[in-house]
mmCIF file of C-alpha atoms in Angstrom:
data_model
loop_
_atom_site.group_PDB
_atom_site.id
_atom_site.type_symbol
_atom_site.label_atom_id
_atom_site.label_comp_id
_atom_site.label_asym_id
_atom_site.label_seq_id
_atom_site.Cartn_x
_atom_site.Cartn_y
_atom_site.Cartn_z
ATOM 1 C CA MET A 1 -91.780 -287.958 104.226
ATOM 2 C CA LYS A 2 -90.540 -288.797 107.704
ATOM 3 C CA ASN A 3 -87.183 -287.636 109.029
ATOM 4 C CA LYS A 4 -85.250 -290.586 110.447
ATOM 5 C CA ILE A 5 -83.520 -290.125 113.773
ATOM 6 C CA VAL A 6 -81.424 -292.812 115.406
ATOM 7 C CA LEU A 7 -82.157 -293.109 119.113
ATOM 8 C CA ALA A 8 -78.900 -293.746 120.960
ATOM 9 C CA SER A 9 -80.382 -296.510 123.076
ATOM 10 C CA ALA A 10 -81.327 -300.160 123.131
ATOM 11 C CA ASN A 11 -84.092 -299.509 125.680
ATOM 12 C CA GLU A 12 -87.466 -300.359 124.148
ATOM 13 C CA GLY A 13 -89.280 -298.621 127.021
ATOM 14 C CA LYS A 14 -87.603 -295.329 126.158
ATOM 15 C CA ALA A 15 -88.211 -295.933 122.459
ATOM 16 C CA ARG A 16 -91.971 -296.301 123.057
ATOM 17 C CA GLU A 17 -92.068 -292.958 124.876
ATOM 18 C CA PHE A 18 -90.020 -291.193 122.181
ATOM 19 C CA ARG A 19 -92.082 -292.651 119.340
ATOM 20 C CA ALA A 20 -95.370 -291.655 120.982
ATOM 21 C CA ILE A 21 -94.265 -288.025 121.079
ATOM 22 C CA LEU A 22 -92.035 -287.600 118.004
ATOM 23 C CA GLU A 23 -93.702 -289.757 115.337
ATOM 24 C CA PRO A 24 -96.835 -287.559 115.154
ATOM 25 C CA LEU A 25 -94.436 -284.687 114.347
ATOM 26 C CA GLY A 26 -93.074 -286.557 111.326
ATOM 27 C CA PHE A 27 -89.998 -288.225 112.815
ATOM 28 C CA GLU A 28 -89.269 -291.923 112.488
ATOM 29 C CA ILE A 29 -87.329 -293.256 115.470
ATOM 30 C CA VAL A 30 -84.886 -296.115 114.882
ATOM 31 C CA LEU A 31 -83.080 -297.720 117.816
ATOM 32 C CA GLN A 32 -79.319 -297.798 117.381
ATOM 33 C CA SER A 33 -79.402 -301.461 118.424
ATOM 34 C CA GLU A 34 -81.522 -302.178 115.310
ATOM 35 C CA LEU A 35 -78.585 -300.843 113.280
ATOM 36 C CA GLY A 36 -75.986 -302.902 115.130
ATOM 37 C CA VAL A 37 -74.637 -299.978 117.152
ATOM 38 C CA VAL A 38 -73.628 -300.624 120.755
ATOM 39 C CA SER A 39 -73.641 -297.757 123.264
ATOM 40 C CA PRO A 40 -70.304 -296.209 124.181
ATOM 41 C CA GLU A 41 -69.018 -296.154 127.741
ATOM 42 C CA GLU A 42 -70.717 -293.321 129.618
ATOM 43 C CA THR A 43 -67.730 -291.337 130.870
ATOM 44 C CA GLY A 44 -69.480 -288.013 131.462
ATOM 45 C CA ARG A 45 -69.998 -286.640 134.952
ATOM 46 C CA SER A 46 -73.464 -285.247 134.269
ATOM 47 C CA PHE A 47 -76.626 -286.239 132.444
ATOM 48 C CA ILE A 48 -75.952 -283.597 129.749
ATOM 49 C CA GLU A 49 -72.353 -284.756 129.177
ATOM 50 C CA ASN A 50 -73.469 -288.368 128.753
ATOM 51 C CA ALA A 51 -76.311 -287.409 126.395
ATOM 52 C CA ILE A 52 -73.922 -285.439 124.160
ATOM 53 C CA LEU A 53 -71.380 -288.274 124.173
ATOM 54 C CA LYS A 54 -74.012 -290.868 123.202
ATOM 55 C CA ALA A 55 -75.594 -288.700 120.485
ATOM 56 C CA ARG A 56 -72.251 -287.946 118.816
ATOM 57 C CA TYR A 57 -71.276 -291.612 118.922
ATOM 58 C CA ALA A 58 -74.563 -292.774 117.348
ATOM 59 C CA ALA A 59 -74.292 -290.094 114.641
ATOM 60 C CA GLU A 60 -70.719 -291.146 113.886
ATOM 61 C CA LYS A 61 -71.644 -294.828 113.600
ATOM 62 C CA THR A 62 -74.817 -294.337 111.514
ATOM 63 C CA GLY A 63 -74.359 -291.091 109.570
ATOM 64 C CA MET A 64 -77.861 -290.091 110.712
ATOM 65 C CA TRP A 65 -79.285 -287.422 112.978
ATOM 66 C CA ALA A 66 -78.956 -288.852 116.471
ATOM 67 C CA LEU A 67 -80.982 -288.301 119.613
ATOM 68 C CA ALA A 68 -79.653 -289.398 122.977
ATOM 69 C CA ASP A 69 -81.253 -289.464 126.364
ATOM 70 C CA ASP A 70 -79.447 -289.713 129.653
ATOM 71 C CA SER A 71 -81.883 -290.021 132.490
ATOM 72 C CA GLY A 72 -81.746 -290.939 136.103
ATOM 73 C CA LEU A 73 -83.126 -290.672 139.572
ATOM 74 C CA ALA A 74 -81.634 -288.355 142.191
ATOM 75 C CA VAL A 75 -82.647 -289.098 145.784
ATOM 76 C CA ASP A 76 -82.024 -286.296 148.267
ATOM 77 C CA ALA A 77 -81.409 -288.610 151.252
ATOM 78 C CA LEU A 78 -78.690 -290.346 149.200
ATOM 79 C CA ASN A 79 -76.935 -287.114 148.179
ATOM 80 C CA GLY A 80 -78.292 -287.365 144.639
ATOM 81 C CA ALA A 81 -77.584 -291.067 144.126
ATOM 82 C CA PRO A 82 -78.099 -293.119 142.085
ATOM 83 C CA GLY A 83 -77.825 -290.144 139.661
ATOM 84 C CA ILE A 84 -75.892 -290.842 136.467
ATOM 85 C CA TYR A 85 -75.426 -294.428 137.672
ATOM 86 C CA SER A 86 -79.188 -295.101 137.863
ATOM 87 C CA ALA A 87 -79.240 -297.820 135.198
ATOM 88 C CA ARG A 88 -76.331 -299.715 136.746
ATOM 89 C CA PHE A 89 -76.935 -298.929 140.432
ATOM 90 C CA SER A 90 -76.974 -302.597 141.433
ATOM 91 C CA GLY A 91 -76.034 -304.825 138.562
ATOM 92 C CA GLY A 92 -78.032 -303.218 135.804
ATOM 93 C CA ASP A 93 -81.539 -304.682 135.992
ATOM 94 C CA ASP A 94 -84.633 -302.897 137.296
ATOM 95 C CA LYS A 95 -85.445 -305.452 139.999
ATOM 96 C CA SER A 96 -81.949 -305.309 141.541
ATOM 97 C CA ASN A 97 -81.792 -301.522 141.311
ATOM 98 C CA ASN A 98 -85.176 -301.145 143.025
ATOM 99 C CA ALA A 99 -84.237 -303.647 145.754
ATOM 100 C CA LYS A 100 -81.008 -301.766 146.492
ATOM 101 C CA LEU A 101 -82.823 -298.430 146.626
ATOM 102 C CA LEU A 102 -85.451 -299.812 149.027
ATOM 103 C CA GLU A 103 -82.724 -301.236 151.253
ATOM 104 C CA LEU A 104 -80.849 -297.918 151.388
ATOM 105 C CA MET A 105 -84.084 -296.034 152.118
ATOM 106 C CA LYS A 106 -85.550 -298.439 154.709
ATOM 107 C CA ASN A 107 -84.881 -296.159 157.714
ATOM 108 C CA VAL A 108 -85.491 -292.835 155.959
ATOM 109 C CA PRO A 109 -88.610 -291.028 157.245
ATOM 110 C CA GLU A 110 -91.346 -289.971 154.846
ATOM 111 C CA ASN A 111 -90.452 -286.261 154.904
ATOM 112 C CA LYS A 112 -86.868 -287.069 153.831
ATOM 113 C CA ARG A 113 -87.739 -289.359 150.889
ATOM 114 C CA THR A 114 -87.872 -286.601 148.257
ATOM 115 C CA ALA A 115 -86.443 -287.388 144.846
ATOM 116 C CA ARG A 116 -86.605 -286.316 141.247
ATOM 117 C CA TYR A 117 -86.093 -287.858 137.881
ATOM 118 C CA TYR A 118 -83.883 -285.985 135.410
ATOM 119 C CA CYS A 119 -83.824 -286.311 131.645
ATOM 120 C CA ALA A 120 -81.149 -284.764 129.465
ATOM 121 C CA LEU A 121 -81.686 -284.927 125.707
ATOM 122 C CA CYS A 122 -79.204 -284.154 122.978
ATOM 123 C CA LEU A 123 -79.899 -284.044 119.248
ATOM 124 C CA VAL A 124 -77.090 -283.740 116.710
ATOM 125 C CA LYS A 125 -77.330 -283.540 112.925
ATOM 126 C CA HIS A 126 -73.902 -285.167 112.551
ATOM 127 C CA LYS A 127 -71.046 -286.314 114.781
ATOM 128 C CA ASP A 128 -69.241 -282.963 114.676
ATOM 129 C CA ASP A 129 -72.345 -280.788 115.039
ATOM 130 C CA PRO A 130 -70.962 -277.594 116.639
ATOM 131 C CA VAL A 131 -74.339 -276.688 118.129
ATOM 132 C CA PRO A 132 -75.896 -279.793 119.666
ATOM 133 C CA LEU A 133 -79.479 -279.207 120.710
ATOM 134 C CA THR A 134 -79.741 -279.991 124.434
ATOM 135 C CA VAL A 135 -82.512 -279.834 127.010
ATOM 136 C CA LEU A 136 -82.752 -280.845 130.662
ATOM 137 C CA ALA A 137 -85.996 -281.467 132.535
ATOM 138 C CA SER A 138 -86.967 -282.867 135.921
ATOM 139 C CA TRP A 139 -89.960 -284.505 137.624
ATOM 140 C CA GLU A 140 -90.541 -284.169 141.364
ATOM 141 C CA GLY A 141 -91.603 -287.021 143.595
ATOM 142 C CA SER A 142 -90.589 -289.194 146.509
ATOM 143 C CA ILE A 143 -89.509 -292.771 147.089
ATOM 144 C CA GLY A 144 -92.243 -295.148 148.215
ATOM 145 C CA TYR A 145 -91.882 -298.013 150.673
ATOM 146 C CA LYS A 146 -92.599 -300.786 148.168
ATOM 147 C CA GLU A 147 -93.066 -301.286 144.439
ATOM 148 C CA ILE A 148 -96.536 -300.283 143.241
ATOM 149 C CA GLY A 149 -97.879 -300.639 139.694
ATOM 150 C CA SER A 150 -96.821 -302.552 136.619
ATOM 151 C CA GLY A 151 -96.424 -299.837 133.975
ATOM 152 C CA GLY A 152 -93.317 -297.938 133.015
ATOM 153 C CA PHE A 153 -89.834 -299.226 133.724
ATOM 154 C CA GLY A 154 -86.819 -298.552 135.918
ATOM 155 C CA TYR A 155 -87.646 -296.949 139.257
ATOM 156 C CA ASP A 156 -91.237 -296.101 138.223
ATOM 157 C CA PRO A 157 -92.854 -298.540 140.728
ATOM 158 C CA LEU A 158 -91.046 -296.752 143.601
ATOM 159 C CA PHE A 159 -91.398 -293.164 142.362
ATOM 160 C CA MET A 160 -94.416 -291.560 144.023
ATOM 161 C CA VAL A 161 -95.534 -288.625 141.892
ATOM 162 C CA THR A 162 -95.864 -285.266 143.661
ATOM 163 C CA GLY A 163 -99.471 -284.041 143.583
ATOM 164 C CA ARG A 164 -100.899 -287.461 142.684
ATOM 165 C CA HIS A 165 -101.559 -290.411 144.919
ATOM 166 C CA CYS A 166 -99.840 -292.981 142.746
ATOM 167 C CA SER A 167 -96.497 -294.225 141.532
ATOM 168 C CA ALA A 168 -95.161 -293.440 138.072
ATOM 169 C CA ALA A 169 -95.816 -297.109 137.221
ATOM 170 C CA GLN A 170 -99.553 -296.579 137.838
ATOM 171 C CA LEU A 171 -99.937 -293.665 135.437
ATOM 172 C CA PRO A 172 -101.535 -294.283 132.042
ATOM 173 C CA PRO A 173 -98.839 -293.844 129.348
ATOM 174 C CA GLN A 174 -100.558 -290.804 127.816
ATOM 175 C CA ILE A 175 -100.496 -289.003 131.202
ATOM 176 C CA LYS A 176 -96.942 -290.072 131.987
ATOM 177 C CA ASN A 177 -95.765 -288.834 128.583
ATOM 178 C CA LEU A 178 -97.154 -285.376 129.410
ATOM 179 C CA ILE A 179 -95.842 -284.888 132.945
ATOM 180 C CA SER A 180 -92.699 -287.012 133.282
ATOM 181 C CA HIS A 181 -89.122 -285.780 133.074
ATOM 182 C CA ARG A 182 -88.820 -287.358 129.632
ATOM 183 C CA GLY A 183 -92.163 -285.948 128.511
ATOM 184 C CA ARG A 184 -91.144 -282.464 129.625
ATOM 185 C CA ALA A 185 -87.731 -282.770 127.981
ATOM 186 C CA LEU A 186 -89.312 -284.005 124.740
ATOM 187 C CA SER A 187 -91.802 -281.142 124.828
ATOM 188 C CA ALA A 188 -88.947 -278.636 125.169
ATOM 189 C CA LEU A 189 -87.021 -280.425 122.424
ATOM 190 C CA THR A 190 -89.962 -280.454 120.002
ATOM 191 C CA TYR A 191 -90.526 -276.744 120.627
ATOM 192 C CA LYS A 192 -86.880 -276.051 119.790
ATOM 193 C CA LEU A 193 -87.069 -278.343 116.758
ATOM 194 C CA GLU A 194 -90.121 -276.560 115.392
ATOM 195 C CA HIS A 195 -88.770 -273.060 116.031
ATOM 196 C CA ASN A 196 -85.001 -273.196 115.648
ATOM 197 C CA TYR A 197 -83.538 -276.349 114.276
ATOM 198 C CA ILE A 198 -85.057 -277.567 111.015
#
């Protein structure tokens, strides 16, 4: 029997990544949007705060275990921006966000284009769970000069992966799921789930 977890998101790209990793472990992932739940306003000042807020809200609205992700890109030359505002950096769609990032980075030299993705995950058993399970992971890279690749979503076509000569959008999904910020966070979460939480 599969354990159902509501994913506090309407993002099908994230859902694919979560399902690929969690379903083999016996968890069925249901998007909150499939249950008519709309995301709350993200009022936290960190990825962890926003993940906790979203998980508690989804658990309250559905009565189910809830898993929330708050992820984003932090660019060193931009003092960590777009950060927690990554999804709504320039109007809320990937194309606009990528165009704005390229414009802001157009005069930044290669050695100053370092960046990292962050992923904060929070799992709660119910809305008042006194011990939410949280993890934070990162993925090092740099910002490219143009969009490359068609896979992934968000800033993936601009995110050049450290140690590989490609963008995140060029990685096969099975590789990305192993080495990305979300993959690393999910790995840490599944370890905690298997050893401490069930």
